[in-house]
mmCIF file of C-alpha atoms in Angstrom:
data_model
loop_
_atom_site.group_PDB
_atom_site.id
_atom_site.type_symbol
_atom_site.label_atom_id
_atom_site.label_comp_id
_atom_site.label_asym_id
_atom_site.label_seq_id
_atom_site.Cartn_x
_atom_site.Cartn_y
_atom_site.Cartn_z
ATOM 1 C CA MET O 1 -28.687 28.367 -22.000
ATOM 2 C CA SER O 2 -25.282 27.866 -24.297
ATOM 3 C CA ARG O 3 -23.617 31.065 -22.187
ATOM 4 C CA THR O 4 -24.618 29.515 -18.818
ATOM 5 C CA LEU O 5 -23.475 25.848 -19.482
ATOM 6 C CA ASP O 6 -20.142 27.710 -20.857
ATOM 7 C CA VAL O 7 -19.967 29.584 -17.909
ATOM 8 C CA ARG O 8 -20.432 26.655 -15.738
ATOM 9 C CA ARG O 9 -17.968 24.056 -17.827
ATOM 10 C CA ARG O 10 -15.701 27.045 -16.950
ATOM 11 C CA ILE O 11 -16.105 26.848 -13.217
ATOM 12 C CA LEU O 12 -15.853 23.137 -13.013
ATOM 13 C CA GLU O 13 -12.319 23.141 -15.583
ATOM 14 C CA ASP O 14 -11.372 25.622 -13.063
ATOM 15 C CA ASN O 15 -12.216 23.204 -10.055
ATOM 16 C CA ASP O 16 -10.328 20.358 -11.526
ATOM 17 C CA ARG O 17 -7.500 22.147 -12.041
ATOM 18 C CA GLN O 18 -7.215 23.773 -9.094
ATOM 19 C CA ALA O 19 -8.188 19.518 -7.503
ATOM 20 C CA ALA O 20 -5.719 18.082 -9.203
ATOM 21 C CA ALA O 21 -3.163 20.142 -7.424
ATOM 22 C CA LEU O 22 -4.450 19.360 -4.072
ATOM 23 C CA ARG O 23 -4.254 15.547 -5.346
ATOM 24 C CA ALA O 24 -0.964 15.744 -5.650
ATOM 25 C CA SER O 25 -0.009 17.202 -2.762
ATOM 26 C CA PHE O 26 -2.277 14.533 -1.110
ATOM 27 C CA LYS O 27 -0.269 11.652 -3.084
ATOM 28 C CA THR O 28 2.599 13.242 -2.153
ATOM 29 C CA GLY O 29 2.340 13.672 2.287
ATOM 30 C CA GLY O 30 0.230 10.013 2.030
ATOM 31 C CA THR O 31 -3.053 11.186 3.500
ATOM 32 C CA LEU O 32 -6.068 9.866 3.097
ATOM 33 C CA VAL O 33 -9.019 12.401 2.194
ATOM 34 C CA VAL O 34 -12.498 11.739 2.773
ATOM 35 C CA ASN O 35 -14.764 14.076 1.062
ATOM 36 C CA MET O 36 -17.975 13.215 3.675
ATOM 37 C CA ILE O 37 -21.773 14.422 1.736
ATOM 38 C CA SER O 38 -25.122 14.286 3.147
ATOM 39 C CA SER O 39 -28.359 16.185 4.190
ATOM 40 C CA PRO O 40 -27.992 18.747 7.694
ATOM 41 C CA GLY O 41 -28.236 16.606 10.351
ATOM 42 C CA SER O 42 -27.526 13.266 9.260
ATOM 43 C CA GLY O 43 -24.584 12.890 12.155
ATOM 44 C CA LYS O 44 -21.923 13.381 9.651
ATOM 45 C CA THR O 45 -19.888 15.852 12.841
ATOM 46 C CA ALA O 46 -21.623 12.909 15.339
ATOM 47 C CA LEU O 47 -19.575 10.338 13.441
ATOM 48 C CA LEU O 48 -16.245 12.485 13.039
ATOM 49 C CA GLU O 49 -16.413 13.355 16.855
ATOM 50 C CA ALA O 50 -16.900 9.135 17.684
ATOM 51 C CA THR O 51 -13.868 8.710 15.391
ATOM 52 C CA ALA O 52 -11.851 11.254 16.574
ATOM 53 C CA ARG O 53 -12.560 9.688 20.277
ATOM 54 C CA ASP O 54 -12.032 6.384 18.976
ATOM 55 C CA LEU O 55 -8.890 6.423 16.694
ATOM 56 C CA ALA O 56 -6.981 9.184 18.763
ATOM 57 C CA GLY O 57 -3.527 8.196 19.150
ATOM 58 C CA ARG O 58 -3.734 6.184 16.395
ATOM 59 C CA TYR O 59 -3.602 8.371 13.311
ATOM 60 C CA ALA O 60 -2.907 11.840 13.222
ATOM 61 C CA MET O 61 -6.434 13.237 12.128
ATOM 62 C CA ALA O 62 -7.977 16.637 11.186
ATOM 63 C CA ALA O 63 -11.099 17.755 9.360
ATOM 64 C CA LEU O 64 -11.940 20.759 7.118
ATOM 65 C CA GLU O 65 -15.636 21.772 8.405
ATOM 66 C CA GLY O 66 -18.007 23.456 5.914
ATOM 67 C CA ASP O 67 -20.950 25.511 6.521
ATOM 68 C CA ILE O 68 -22.792 28.522 5.406
ATOM 69 C CA GLU O 69 -22.570 29.969 8.987
ATOM 70 C CA THR O 70 -21.592 29.418 12.603
ATOM 71 C CA GLU O 71 -18.166 27.609 13.951
ATOM 72 C CA ARG O 72 -20.349 24.820 16.126
ATOM 73 C CA ASP O 73 -19.179 22.196 14.001
ATOM 74 C CA ALA O 74 -14.977 22.454 14.476
ATOM 75 C CA GLU O 75 -16.034 23.543 17.809
ATOM 76 C CA ARG O 76 -17.536 20.063 18.703
ATOM 77 C CA LEU O 77 -14.806 18.434 17.132
ATOM 78 C CA ARG O 78 -11.715 20.248 19.078
ATOM 79 C CA ALA O 79 -13.553 19.203 21.932
ATOM 80 C CA ARG O 80 -13.170 15.512 20.876
ATOM 81 C CA GLY O 81 -9.463 16.442 20.263
ATOM 82 C CA LEU O 82 -9.807 16.564 16.724
ATOM 83 C CA ARG O 83 -7.576 19.004 14.874
ATOM 84 C CA ALA O 84 -10.743 21.107 12.969
ATOM 85 C CA TYR O 85 -10.703 24.015 10.974
ATOM 86 C CA GLN O 86 -14.089 26.030 9.716
ATOM 87 C CA ILE O 87 -14.893 27.015 6.218
ATOM 88 C CA LEU O 88 -18.005 29.735 6.047
ATOM 89 C CA THR O 89 -19.181 29.658 2.535
ATOM 90 C CA GLY O 90 -21.523 32.583 3.262
ATOM 91 C CA GLY O 91 -24.324 31.558 1.242
ATOM 92 C CA SER O 92 -22.767 28.420 -0.916
ATOM 93 C CA CYS O 93 -24.198 25.179 -1.064
ATOM 94 C CA HIS O 94 -20.746 23.250 -1.243
ATOM 95 C CA LEU O 95 -17.283 23.748 -0.861
ATOM 96 C CA ASP O 96 -15.273 23.920 -4.529
ATOM 97 C CA ALA O 97 -11.442 23.157 -4.308
ATOM 98 C CA ARG O 98 -10.646 26.559 -4.540
ATOM 99 C CA LEU O 99 -12.373 26.961 -0.296
ATOM 100 C CA VAL O 100 -10.499 23.894 0.629
ATOM 101 C CA ALA O 101 -6.903 24.892 -0.760
ATOM 102 C CA ARG O 102 -7.732 28.312 1.394
ATOM 103 C CA GLY O 103 -8.329 26.570 4.264
ATOM 104 C CA LEU O 104 -5.825 24.080 4.149
ATOM 105 C CA GLU O 105 -3.259 27.023 3.980
ATOM 106 C CA ASP O 106 -5.085 28.996 6.813
ATOM 107 C CA ALA O 107 -5.480 26.032 8.847
ATOM 108 C CA ALA O 108 -1.951 24.866 8.482
ATOM 109 C CA PHE O 109 -2.102 21.395 9.772
ATOM 110 C CA PRO O 110 0.438 19.327 10.406
ATOM 111 C CA ALA O 111 1.483 16.336 8.657
ATOM 112 C CA LEU O 112 -1.728 14.269 8.627
ATOM 113 C CA ASP O 113 -3.131 10.487 7.939
ATOM 114 C CA ILE O 114 -6.039 11.019 7.513
ATOM 115 C CA LEU O 115 -8.491 13.919 6.631
ATOM 116 C CA PHE O 116 -12.036 14.544 6.390
ATOM 117 C CA ILE O 117 -14.013 17.605 4.496
ATOM 118 C CA GLU O 118 -17.155 17.791 5.954
ATOM 119 C CA ASN O 119 -18.917 19.446 3.143
ATOM 120 C CA VAL O 120 -22.146 21.731 3.855
ATOM 121 C CA GLY O 121 -25.421 20.062 4.373
ATOM 122 C CA ASN O 122 -26.599 19.043 0.733
ATOM 123 C CA LEU O 123 -27.188 15.686 -1.756
ATOM 124 C CA ILE O 124 -26.575 17.736 -4.548
ATOM 125 C CA CYS O 125 -24.351 20.618 -5.172
ATOM 126 C CA PRO O 126 -21.840 19.095 -3.800
ATOM 127 C CA THR O 127 -21.966 16.324 -5.880
ATOM 128 C CA SER O 128 -19.839 17.617 -9.222
ATOM 129 C CA TYR O 129 -17.043 19.405 -7.207
ATOM 130 C CA ASP O 130 -14.259 17.046 -6.843
ATOM 131 C CA LEU O 131 -11.771 18.698 -3.789
ATOM 132 C CA GLY O 132 -8.883 15.951 -4.404
ATOM 133 C CA GLU O 133 -10.205 13.282 -2.261
ATOM 134 C CA ASP O 134 -9.365 10.056 -2.364
ATOM 135 C CA PHE O 135 -13.005 8.659 -2.240
ATOM 136 C CA LYS O 136 -16.640 10.272 -1.311
ATOM 137 C CA ILE O 137 -18.859 8.879 1.297
ATOM 138 C CA ALA O 138 -22.739 9.444 1.245
ATOM 139 C CA LEU O 139 -23.996 9.434 4.400
ATOM 140 C CA LEU O 140 -28.111 8.567 5.006
ATOM 141 C CA SER O 141 -29.678 8.799 8.307
ATOM 142 C CA THR O 142 -32.468 6.334 9.258
ATOM 143 C CA ALA O 143 -34.355 9.302 10.371
ATOM 144 C CA GLU O 144 -34.537 10.553 6.374
ATOM 145 C CA GLY O 145 -36.280 7.602 4.836
ATOM 146 C CA ASP O 146 -35.292 4.952 2.268
ATOM 147 C CA ASP O 147 -36.250 7.093 -0.807
ATOM 148 C CA LYS O 148 -33.745 9.244 -0.453
ATOM 149 C CA PRO O 149 -30.950 7.230 -3.345
ATOM 150 C CA PHE O 150 -33.179 6.762 -5.642
ATOM 151 C CA LYS O 151 -34.514 10.863 -5.324
ATOM 152 C CA TYR O 152 -30.616 12.011 -4.899
ATOM 153 C CA PRO O 153 -29.122 9.135 -7.318
ATOM 154 C CA ALA O 154 -25.967 11.469 -8.446
ATOM 155 C CA ILE O 155 -24.160 10.944 -4.966
ATOM 156 C CA PHE O 156 -25.082 7.375 -4.469
ATOM 157 C CA ALA O 157 -23.723 6.104 -7.708
ATOM 158 C CA ARG O 158 -20.675 8.091 -7.314
ATOM 159 C CA ALA O 159 -20.402 7.548 -3.369
ATOM 160 C CA GLY O 160 -16.895 5.241 -2.807
ATOM 161 C CA ALA O 161 -19.222 3.921 0.347
ATOM 162 C CA VAL O 162 -22.449 4.603 1.477
ATOM 163 C CA VAL O 163 -22.727 5.171 5.499
ATOM 164 C CA ILE O 164 -26.392 4.544 7.533
ATOM 165 C CA THR O 165 -26.337 6.533 10.517
ATOM 166 C CA LYS O 166 -28.245 6.809 13.502
ATOM 167 C CA ALA O 167 -29.572 3.173 13.273
ATOM 168 C CA ASP O 168 -30.300 3.044 16.521
ATOM 169 C CA LEU O 169 -33.083 5.239 15.749
ATOM 170 C CA GLY O 170 -34.453 2.644 13.601
ATOM 171 C CA PRO O 171 -37.213 0.440 15.174
ATOM 172 C CA HIS O 172 -38.744 4.117 15.779
ATOM 173 C CA VAL O 173 -39.014 5.388 12.173
ATOM 174 C CA SER O 174 -40.046 4.142 9.219
ATOM 175 C CA PHE O 175 -36.531 2.925 7.076
ATOM 176 C CA ASP O 176 -36.391 -0.209 5.191
ATOM 177 C CA MET O 177 -32.720 -1.419 4.924
ATOM 178 C CA ASP O 178 -33.604 -3.726 2.318
ATOM 179 C CA VAL O 179 -34.805 -1.213 0.224
ATOM 180 C CA VAL O 180 -32.144 0.729 0.610
ATOM 181 C CA ARG O 181 -29.587 -1.925 -0.144
ATOM 182 C CA GLY O 182 -31.029 -2.600 -3.390
ATOM 183 C CA GLN O 183 -31.098 0.877 -4.513
ATOM 184 C CA ILE O 184 -27.372 1.051 -3.594
ATOM 185 C CA GLU O 185 -26.888 -1.842 -5.601
ATOM 186 C CA THR O 186 -28.687 -0.756 -8.531
ATOM 187 C CA LEU O 187 -26.875 2.997 -8.713
ATOM 188 C CA ASN O 188 -23.475 1.550 -7.398
ATOM 189 C CA PRO O 189 -23.096 -1.596 -7.374
ATOM 190 C CA GLY O 190 -20.930 -3.347 -4.850
ATOM 191 C CA ALA O 191 -20.221 -0.044 -3.305
ATOM 192 C CA PRO O 192 -19.639 -0.579 0.543
ATOM 193 C CA LEU O 193 -22.686 -0.548 2.589
ATOM 194 C CA LEU O 194 -22.305 0.646 6.510
ATOM 195 C CA VAL O 195 -24.917 1.221 8.677
ATOM 196 C CA THR O 196 -23.619 2.816 11.924
ATOM 197 C CA SER O 197 -24.595 4.211 15.202
ATOM 198 C CA ALA O 198 -22.354 6.824 16.688
ATOM 199 C CA ARG O 199 -24.583 6.814 19.797
ATOM 200 C CA THR O 200 -24.353 2.950 20.618
ATOM 201 C CA GLY O 201 -21.180 2.239 18.697
ATOM 202 C CA ASP O 202 -22.535 -0.067 16.359
ATOM 203 C CA GLY O 203 -21.679 -1.015 12.753
ATOM 204 C CA LEU O 204 -18.090 1.545 13.799
ATOM 205 C CA GLU O 205 -15.910 -0.521 14.008
ATOM 206 C CA ALA O 206 -16.611 -1.326 10.382
ATOM 207 C CA TRP O 207 -16.201 2.196 10.045
ATOM 208 C CA TYR O 208 -13.063 2.233 11.181
ATOM 209 C CA GLY O 209 -11.662 -0.787 9.233
ATOM 210 C CA LEU O 210 -12.869 1.144 5.828
ATOM 211 C CA LEU O 211 -10.514 4.009 6.550
ATOM 212 C CA ALA O 212 -7.611 1.553 7.211
ATOM 213 C CA GLU O 213 -7.808 -0.130 4.619
ATOM 214 C CA ARG O 214 -7.869 3.116 1.921
ATOM 215 C CA LEU O 215 -4.714 4.921 4.056
ATOM 216 C CA GLU O 216 -3.013 1.576 3.544
ATOM 217 C CA ALA O 217 -3.972 1.488 -0.012
ATOM 218 C CA LYS O 218 -2.860 4.375 -0.827
ATOM 219 C CA ARG O 219 0.444 4.330 1.019
ATOM 220 C CA ARG O 220 1.034 0.877 -0.969
ATOM 221 C CA HIS O 221 0.114 2.493 -4.375
ATOM 222 C CA ARG O 222 3.098 5.505 -3.887
ATOM 223 C CA ALA O 223 5.462 3.343 -2.694
#
């Protein structure tokens, strides 16, 4: 057990060193970096498609897409005009800072205002890995049920904001928003909770406002 813990500690320490280098680079470039974490099928890519559509021309944006196999998500985003590069993990359940650094080198994005990192669909593994991001977003779709924050507390406790997706399905599924709000407030007091639907557009202005606020704050701090 001790050897296993030592190996894990070294892996995380190596990751943190690479993440620190990434964060310094993002700070120099003034790029806001958002690490999006959720279960598979929660609507991360759909939210980014809507973001690409509505913020086109306002910000220079790109996405790193993490998946075990296929380039489908990156292809969806490129079809919306968003620069996207697919990182295939080949079985790993999360992205790490090394994969992000390599993906950025291969993608060769131009100067960016916002970089989205769409992590591998998983509420557990990605939580401990710093990718040099400014903040993590935990996404939860109404179709997943309202018990997930307490079942997967680590990510919801560490998230810089929580985004509820597929709000348009609310009337058709068992999902109590007040229950979710209470769990988030317990795990992460004061964390923003946004309720959105990429299909209807509900709540998207609040999402865009959060991005604009965090980008402005980062650049103000840099200056």
